[in-house]
PDB file of C-alpha atoms in Angstrom:
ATOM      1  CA  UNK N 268      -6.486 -91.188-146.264  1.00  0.00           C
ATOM      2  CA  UNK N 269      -3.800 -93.657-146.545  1.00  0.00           C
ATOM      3  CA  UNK N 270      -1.133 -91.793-143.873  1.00  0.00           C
ATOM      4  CA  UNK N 271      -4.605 -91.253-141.918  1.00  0.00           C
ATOM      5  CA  UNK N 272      -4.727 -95.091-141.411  1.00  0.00           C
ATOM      6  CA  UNK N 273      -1.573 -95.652-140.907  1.00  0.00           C
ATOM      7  CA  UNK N 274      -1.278 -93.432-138.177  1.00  0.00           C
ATOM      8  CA  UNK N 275      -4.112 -94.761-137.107  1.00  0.00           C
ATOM      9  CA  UNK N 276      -3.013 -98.279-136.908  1.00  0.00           C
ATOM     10  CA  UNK N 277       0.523 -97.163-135.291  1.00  0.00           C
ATOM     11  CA  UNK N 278      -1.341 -95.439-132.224  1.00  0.00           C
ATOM     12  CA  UNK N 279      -3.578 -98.249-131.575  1.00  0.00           C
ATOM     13  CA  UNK N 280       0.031-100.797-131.970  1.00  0.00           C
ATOM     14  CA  UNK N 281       1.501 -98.495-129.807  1.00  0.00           C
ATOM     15  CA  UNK N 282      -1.793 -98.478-127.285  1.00  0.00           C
ATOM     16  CA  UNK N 283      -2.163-102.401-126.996  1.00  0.00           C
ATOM     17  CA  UNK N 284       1.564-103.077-126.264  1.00  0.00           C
ATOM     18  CA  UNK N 285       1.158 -99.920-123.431  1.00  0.00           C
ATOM     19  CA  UNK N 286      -1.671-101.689-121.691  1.00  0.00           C
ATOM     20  CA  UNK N 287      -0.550-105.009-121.945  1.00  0.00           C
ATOM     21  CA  UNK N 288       2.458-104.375-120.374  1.00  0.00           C
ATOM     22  CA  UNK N 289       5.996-106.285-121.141  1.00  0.00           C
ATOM     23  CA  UNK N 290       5.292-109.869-121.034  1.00  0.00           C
ATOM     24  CA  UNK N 291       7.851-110.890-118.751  1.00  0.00           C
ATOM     25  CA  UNK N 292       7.052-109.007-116.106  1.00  0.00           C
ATOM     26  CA  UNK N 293       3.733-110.980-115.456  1.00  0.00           C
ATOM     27  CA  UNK N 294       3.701-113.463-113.075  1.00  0.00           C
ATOM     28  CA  UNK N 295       1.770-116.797-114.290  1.00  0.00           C
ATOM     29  CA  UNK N 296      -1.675-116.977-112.154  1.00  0.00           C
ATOM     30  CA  UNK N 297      -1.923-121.027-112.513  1.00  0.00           C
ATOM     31  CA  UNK N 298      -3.816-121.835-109.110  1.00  0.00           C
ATOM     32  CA  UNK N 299      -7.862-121.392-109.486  1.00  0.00           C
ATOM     33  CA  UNK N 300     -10.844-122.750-108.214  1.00  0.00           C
ATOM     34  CA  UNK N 301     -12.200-126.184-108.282  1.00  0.00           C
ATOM     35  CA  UNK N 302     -15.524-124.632-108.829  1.00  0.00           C
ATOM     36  CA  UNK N 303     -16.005-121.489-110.844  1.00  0.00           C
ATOM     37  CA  UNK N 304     -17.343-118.984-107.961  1.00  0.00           C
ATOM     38  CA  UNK N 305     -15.142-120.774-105.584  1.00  0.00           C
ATOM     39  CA  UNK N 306     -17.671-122.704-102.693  1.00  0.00           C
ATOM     40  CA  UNK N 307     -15.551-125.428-102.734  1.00  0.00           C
ATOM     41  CA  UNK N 308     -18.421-127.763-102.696  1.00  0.00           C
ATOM     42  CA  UNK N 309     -19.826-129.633-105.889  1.00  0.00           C
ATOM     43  CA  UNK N 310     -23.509-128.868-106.133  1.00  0.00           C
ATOM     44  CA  UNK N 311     -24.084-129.819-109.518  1.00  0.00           C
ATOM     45  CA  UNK N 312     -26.582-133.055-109.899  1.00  0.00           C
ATOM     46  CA  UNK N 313     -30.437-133.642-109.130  1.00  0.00           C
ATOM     47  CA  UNK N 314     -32.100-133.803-106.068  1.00  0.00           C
ATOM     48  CA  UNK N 315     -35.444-135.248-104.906  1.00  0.00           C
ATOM     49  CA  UNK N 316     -37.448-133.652-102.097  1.00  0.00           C
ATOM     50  CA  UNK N 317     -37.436-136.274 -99.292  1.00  0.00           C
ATOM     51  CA  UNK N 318     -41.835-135.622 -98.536  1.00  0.00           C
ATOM     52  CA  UNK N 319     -44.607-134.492-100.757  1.00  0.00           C
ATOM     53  CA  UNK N 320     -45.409-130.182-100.930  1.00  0.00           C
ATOM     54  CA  UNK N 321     -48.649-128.997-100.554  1.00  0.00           C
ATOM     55  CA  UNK N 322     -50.522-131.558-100.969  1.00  0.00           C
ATOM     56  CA  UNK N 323     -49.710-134.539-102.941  1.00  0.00           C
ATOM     57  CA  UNK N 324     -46.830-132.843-105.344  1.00  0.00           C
ATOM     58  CA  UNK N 325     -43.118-134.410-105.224  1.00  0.00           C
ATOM     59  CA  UNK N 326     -40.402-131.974-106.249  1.00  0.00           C
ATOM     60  CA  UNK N 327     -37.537-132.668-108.026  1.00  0.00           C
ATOM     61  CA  UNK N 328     -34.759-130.393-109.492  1.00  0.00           C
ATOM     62  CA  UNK N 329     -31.523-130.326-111.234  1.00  0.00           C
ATOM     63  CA  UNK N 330     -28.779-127.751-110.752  1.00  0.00           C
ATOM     64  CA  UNK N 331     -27.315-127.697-114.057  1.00  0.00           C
ATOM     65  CA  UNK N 332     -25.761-124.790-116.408  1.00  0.00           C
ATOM     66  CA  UNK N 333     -29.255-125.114-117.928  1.00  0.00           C
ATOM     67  CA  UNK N 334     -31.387-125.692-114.114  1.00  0.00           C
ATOM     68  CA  UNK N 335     -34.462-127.564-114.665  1.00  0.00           C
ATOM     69  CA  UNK N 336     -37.233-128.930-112.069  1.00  0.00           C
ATOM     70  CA  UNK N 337     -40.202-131.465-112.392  1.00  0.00           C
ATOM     71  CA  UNK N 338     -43.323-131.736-110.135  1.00  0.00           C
ATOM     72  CA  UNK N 339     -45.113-135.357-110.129  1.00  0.00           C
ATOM     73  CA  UNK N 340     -48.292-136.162-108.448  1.00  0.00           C
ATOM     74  CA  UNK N 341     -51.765-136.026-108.566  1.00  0.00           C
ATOM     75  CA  UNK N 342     -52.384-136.479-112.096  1.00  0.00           C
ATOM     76  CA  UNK N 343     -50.002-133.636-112.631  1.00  0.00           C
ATOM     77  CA  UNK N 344     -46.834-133.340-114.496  1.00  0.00           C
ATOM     78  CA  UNK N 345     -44.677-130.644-114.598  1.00  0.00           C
ATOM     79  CA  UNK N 346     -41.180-129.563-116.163  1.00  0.00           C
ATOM     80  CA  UNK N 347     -39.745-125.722-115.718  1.00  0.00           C
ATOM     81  CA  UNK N 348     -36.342-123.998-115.409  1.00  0.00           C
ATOM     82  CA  UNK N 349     -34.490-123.187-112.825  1.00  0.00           C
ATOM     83  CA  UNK N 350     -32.023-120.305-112.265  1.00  0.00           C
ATOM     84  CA  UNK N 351     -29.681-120.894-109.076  1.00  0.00           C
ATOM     85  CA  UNK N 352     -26.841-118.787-107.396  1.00  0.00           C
ATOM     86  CA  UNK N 353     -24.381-120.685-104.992  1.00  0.00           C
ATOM     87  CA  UNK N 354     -22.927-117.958-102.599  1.00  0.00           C
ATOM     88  CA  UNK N 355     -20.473-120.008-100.006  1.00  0.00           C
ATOM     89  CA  UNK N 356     -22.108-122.971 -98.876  1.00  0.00           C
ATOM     90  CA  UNK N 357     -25.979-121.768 -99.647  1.00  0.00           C
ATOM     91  CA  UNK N 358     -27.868-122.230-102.360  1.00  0.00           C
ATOM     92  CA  UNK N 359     -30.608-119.956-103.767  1.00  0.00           C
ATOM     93  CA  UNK N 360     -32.441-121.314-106.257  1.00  0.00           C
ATOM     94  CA  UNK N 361     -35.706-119.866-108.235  1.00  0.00           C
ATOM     95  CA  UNK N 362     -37.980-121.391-110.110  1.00  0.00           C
ATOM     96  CA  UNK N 363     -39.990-120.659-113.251  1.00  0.00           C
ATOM     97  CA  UNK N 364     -43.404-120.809-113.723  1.00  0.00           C
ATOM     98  CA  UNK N 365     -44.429-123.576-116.089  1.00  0.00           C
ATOM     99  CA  UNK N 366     -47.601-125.162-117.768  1.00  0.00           C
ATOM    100  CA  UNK N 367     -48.209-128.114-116.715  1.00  0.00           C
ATOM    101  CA  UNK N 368     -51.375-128.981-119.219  1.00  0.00           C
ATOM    102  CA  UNK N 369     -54.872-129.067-118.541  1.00  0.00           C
ATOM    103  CA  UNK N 370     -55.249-125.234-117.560  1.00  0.00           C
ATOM    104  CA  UNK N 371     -52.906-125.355-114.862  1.00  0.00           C
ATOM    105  CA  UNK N 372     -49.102-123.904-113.811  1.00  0.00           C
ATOM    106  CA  UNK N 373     -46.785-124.186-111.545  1.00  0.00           C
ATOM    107  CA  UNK N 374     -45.951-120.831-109.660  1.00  0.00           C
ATOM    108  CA  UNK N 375     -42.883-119.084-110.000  1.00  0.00           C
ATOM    109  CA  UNK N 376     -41.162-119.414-106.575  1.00  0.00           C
ATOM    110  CA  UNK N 377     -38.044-119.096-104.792  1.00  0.00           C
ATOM    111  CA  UNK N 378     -36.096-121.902-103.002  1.00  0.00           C
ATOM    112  CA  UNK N 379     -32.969-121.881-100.158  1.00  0.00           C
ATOM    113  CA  UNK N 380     -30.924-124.631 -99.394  1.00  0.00           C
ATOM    114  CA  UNK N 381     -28.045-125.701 -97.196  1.00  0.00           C
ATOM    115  CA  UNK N 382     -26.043-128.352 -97.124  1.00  0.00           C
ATOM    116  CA  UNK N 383     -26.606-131.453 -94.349  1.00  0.00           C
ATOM    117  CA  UNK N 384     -24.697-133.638 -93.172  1.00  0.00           C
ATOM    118  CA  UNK N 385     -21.267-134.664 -94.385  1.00  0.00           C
ATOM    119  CA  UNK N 386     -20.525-134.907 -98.256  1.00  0.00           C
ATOM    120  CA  UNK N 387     -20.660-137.849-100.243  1.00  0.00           C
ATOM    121  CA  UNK N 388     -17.992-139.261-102.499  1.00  0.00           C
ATOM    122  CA  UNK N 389     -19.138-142.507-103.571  1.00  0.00           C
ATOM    123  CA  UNK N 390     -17.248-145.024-101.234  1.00  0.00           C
ATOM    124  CA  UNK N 391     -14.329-144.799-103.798  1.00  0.00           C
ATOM    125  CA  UNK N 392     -10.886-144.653-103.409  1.00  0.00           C
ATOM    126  CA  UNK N 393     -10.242-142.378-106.034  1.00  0.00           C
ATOM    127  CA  UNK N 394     -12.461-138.859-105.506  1.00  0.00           C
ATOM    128  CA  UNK N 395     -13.218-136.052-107.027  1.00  0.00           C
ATOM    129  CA  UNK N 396     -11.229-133.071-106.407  1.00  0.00           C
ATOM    130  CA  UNK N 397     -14.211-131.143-104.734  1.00  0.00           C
ATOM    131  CA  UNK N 398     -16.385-132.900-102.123  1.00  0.00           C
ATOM    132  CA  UNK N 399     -20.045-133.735-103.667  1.00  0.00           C
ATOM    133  CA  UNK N 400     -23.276-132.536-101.804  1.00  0.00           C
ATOM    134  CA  UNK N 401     -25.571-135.740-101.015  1.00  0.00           C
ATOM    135  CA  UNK N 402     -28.231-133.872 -99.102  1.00  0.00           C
ATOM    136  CA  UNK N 403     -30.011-129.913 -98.910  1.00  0.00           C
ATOM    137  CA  UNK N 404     -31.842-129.011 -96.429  1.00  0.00           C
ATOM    138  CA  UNK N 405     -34.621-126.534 -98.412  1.00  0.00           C
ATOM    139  CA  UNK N 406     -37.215-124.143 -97.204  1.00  0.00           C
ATOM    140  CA  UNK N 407     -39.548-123.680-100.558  1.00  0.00           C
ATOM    141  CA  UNK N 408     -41.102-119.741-100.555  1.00  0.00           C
ATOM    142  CA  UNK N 409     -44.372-119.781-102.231  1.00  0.00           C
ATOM    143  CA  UNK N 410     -45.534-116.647-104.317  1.00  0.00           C
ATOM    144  CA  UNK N 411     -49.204-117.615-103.908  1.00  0.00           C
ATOM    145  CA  UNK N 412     -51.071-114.976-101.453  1.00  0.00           C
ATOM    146  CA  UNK N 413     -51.844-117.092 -98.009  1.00  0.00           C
ATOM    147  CA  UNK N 414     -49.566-120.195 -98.489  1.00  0.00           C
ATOM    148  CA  UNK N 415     -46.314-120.295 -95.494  1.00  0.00           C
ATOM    149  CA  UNK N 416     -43.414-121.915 -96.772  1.00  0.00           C
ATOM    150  CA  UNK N 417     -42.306-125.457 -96.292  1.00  0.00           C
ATOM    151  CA  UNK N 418     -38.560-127.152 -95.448  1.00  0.00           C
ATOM    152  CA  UNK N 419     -37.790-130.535 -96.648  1.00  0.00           C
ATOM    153  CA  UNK N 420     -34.526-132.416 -97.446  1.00  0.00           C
ATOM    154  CA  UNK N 421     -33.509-133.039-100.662  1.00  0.00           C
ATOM    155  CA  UNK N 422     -31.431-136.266-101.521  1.00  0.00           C
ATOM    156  CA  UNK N 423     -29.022-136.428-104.637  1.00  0.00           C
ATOM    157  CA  UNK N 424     -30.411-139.485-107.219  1.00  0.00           C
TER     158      UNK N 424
END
């Protein structure tokens, strides 16, 4: 058992330095992305929609590692998640349906955005390495049977 292991252990020694190759050899990779995913455009932050969505319901939503969104108005009040993709400049965002209380939900739905205008850095001298988004413009896809979709702007807060 004991020359079985050791065996064992030599071949897999022997396997690890075959596949990592000799050390030197490597070249250092030390330029990457601002942004994991490349895009080269910050999108992280919360945005408000710039108008109210069918009917009197504001939209607002955060792209975060953890995405969340909030619907206001109308008595109603309403927090979900959020999962988003950023492929090049576009972002593709869908939501989750939530409770909002009282017997009702928000629907699951899906969300595309673009980015408007110029980018924003603050008036500051000193910037951030990647230029910040300070306004989407969104078209909101509805799941519910019968309802189009809707575009709006969104503004960073």
């Amino acid at each position: 058992m004991r020359k079985t292991f050791a065996g064992f252990m030599s071949a897999l020694f022997m396997l690890i330095g075959l596949l990592s190759g000799p050390v030197m050899a490597q070249e250092p990779f030390v330029l990457v992305p601002d942004q994991p995913g490349g895009g080269g455009v910050a999108v992280n932050g919360c945005f408000r929609a710039d108008r109210d969505l069918f009917g009197p319901y504001r939209l607002t939503f955060c792209l975060e590692r953890r995405g969340t969104y909030q619907i206001r108005g109308g008595g109603v009040r309403c927090d979900g998640r959020l999962d988003f993709d950023v492929r090049r400049r576009d972002i593709f965002i869908d939501l989750h349906r939530t409770s909002c209380g009282n017997g009702v939900a928000w629907e699951a739905a899906a969300i595309d955005c673009s980015p408007i205008g110029g980018v924003g850095v603050g008036g500051r001298v000193i910037v951030p390495d990647v230029p910040v988004l300070s306004s989407l413009r969104c078209t909101y896809h509805p799941t519910v049977r019968g309802v189009s979709s809707r575009t709006f702007n969104a503004h960073r807060i």
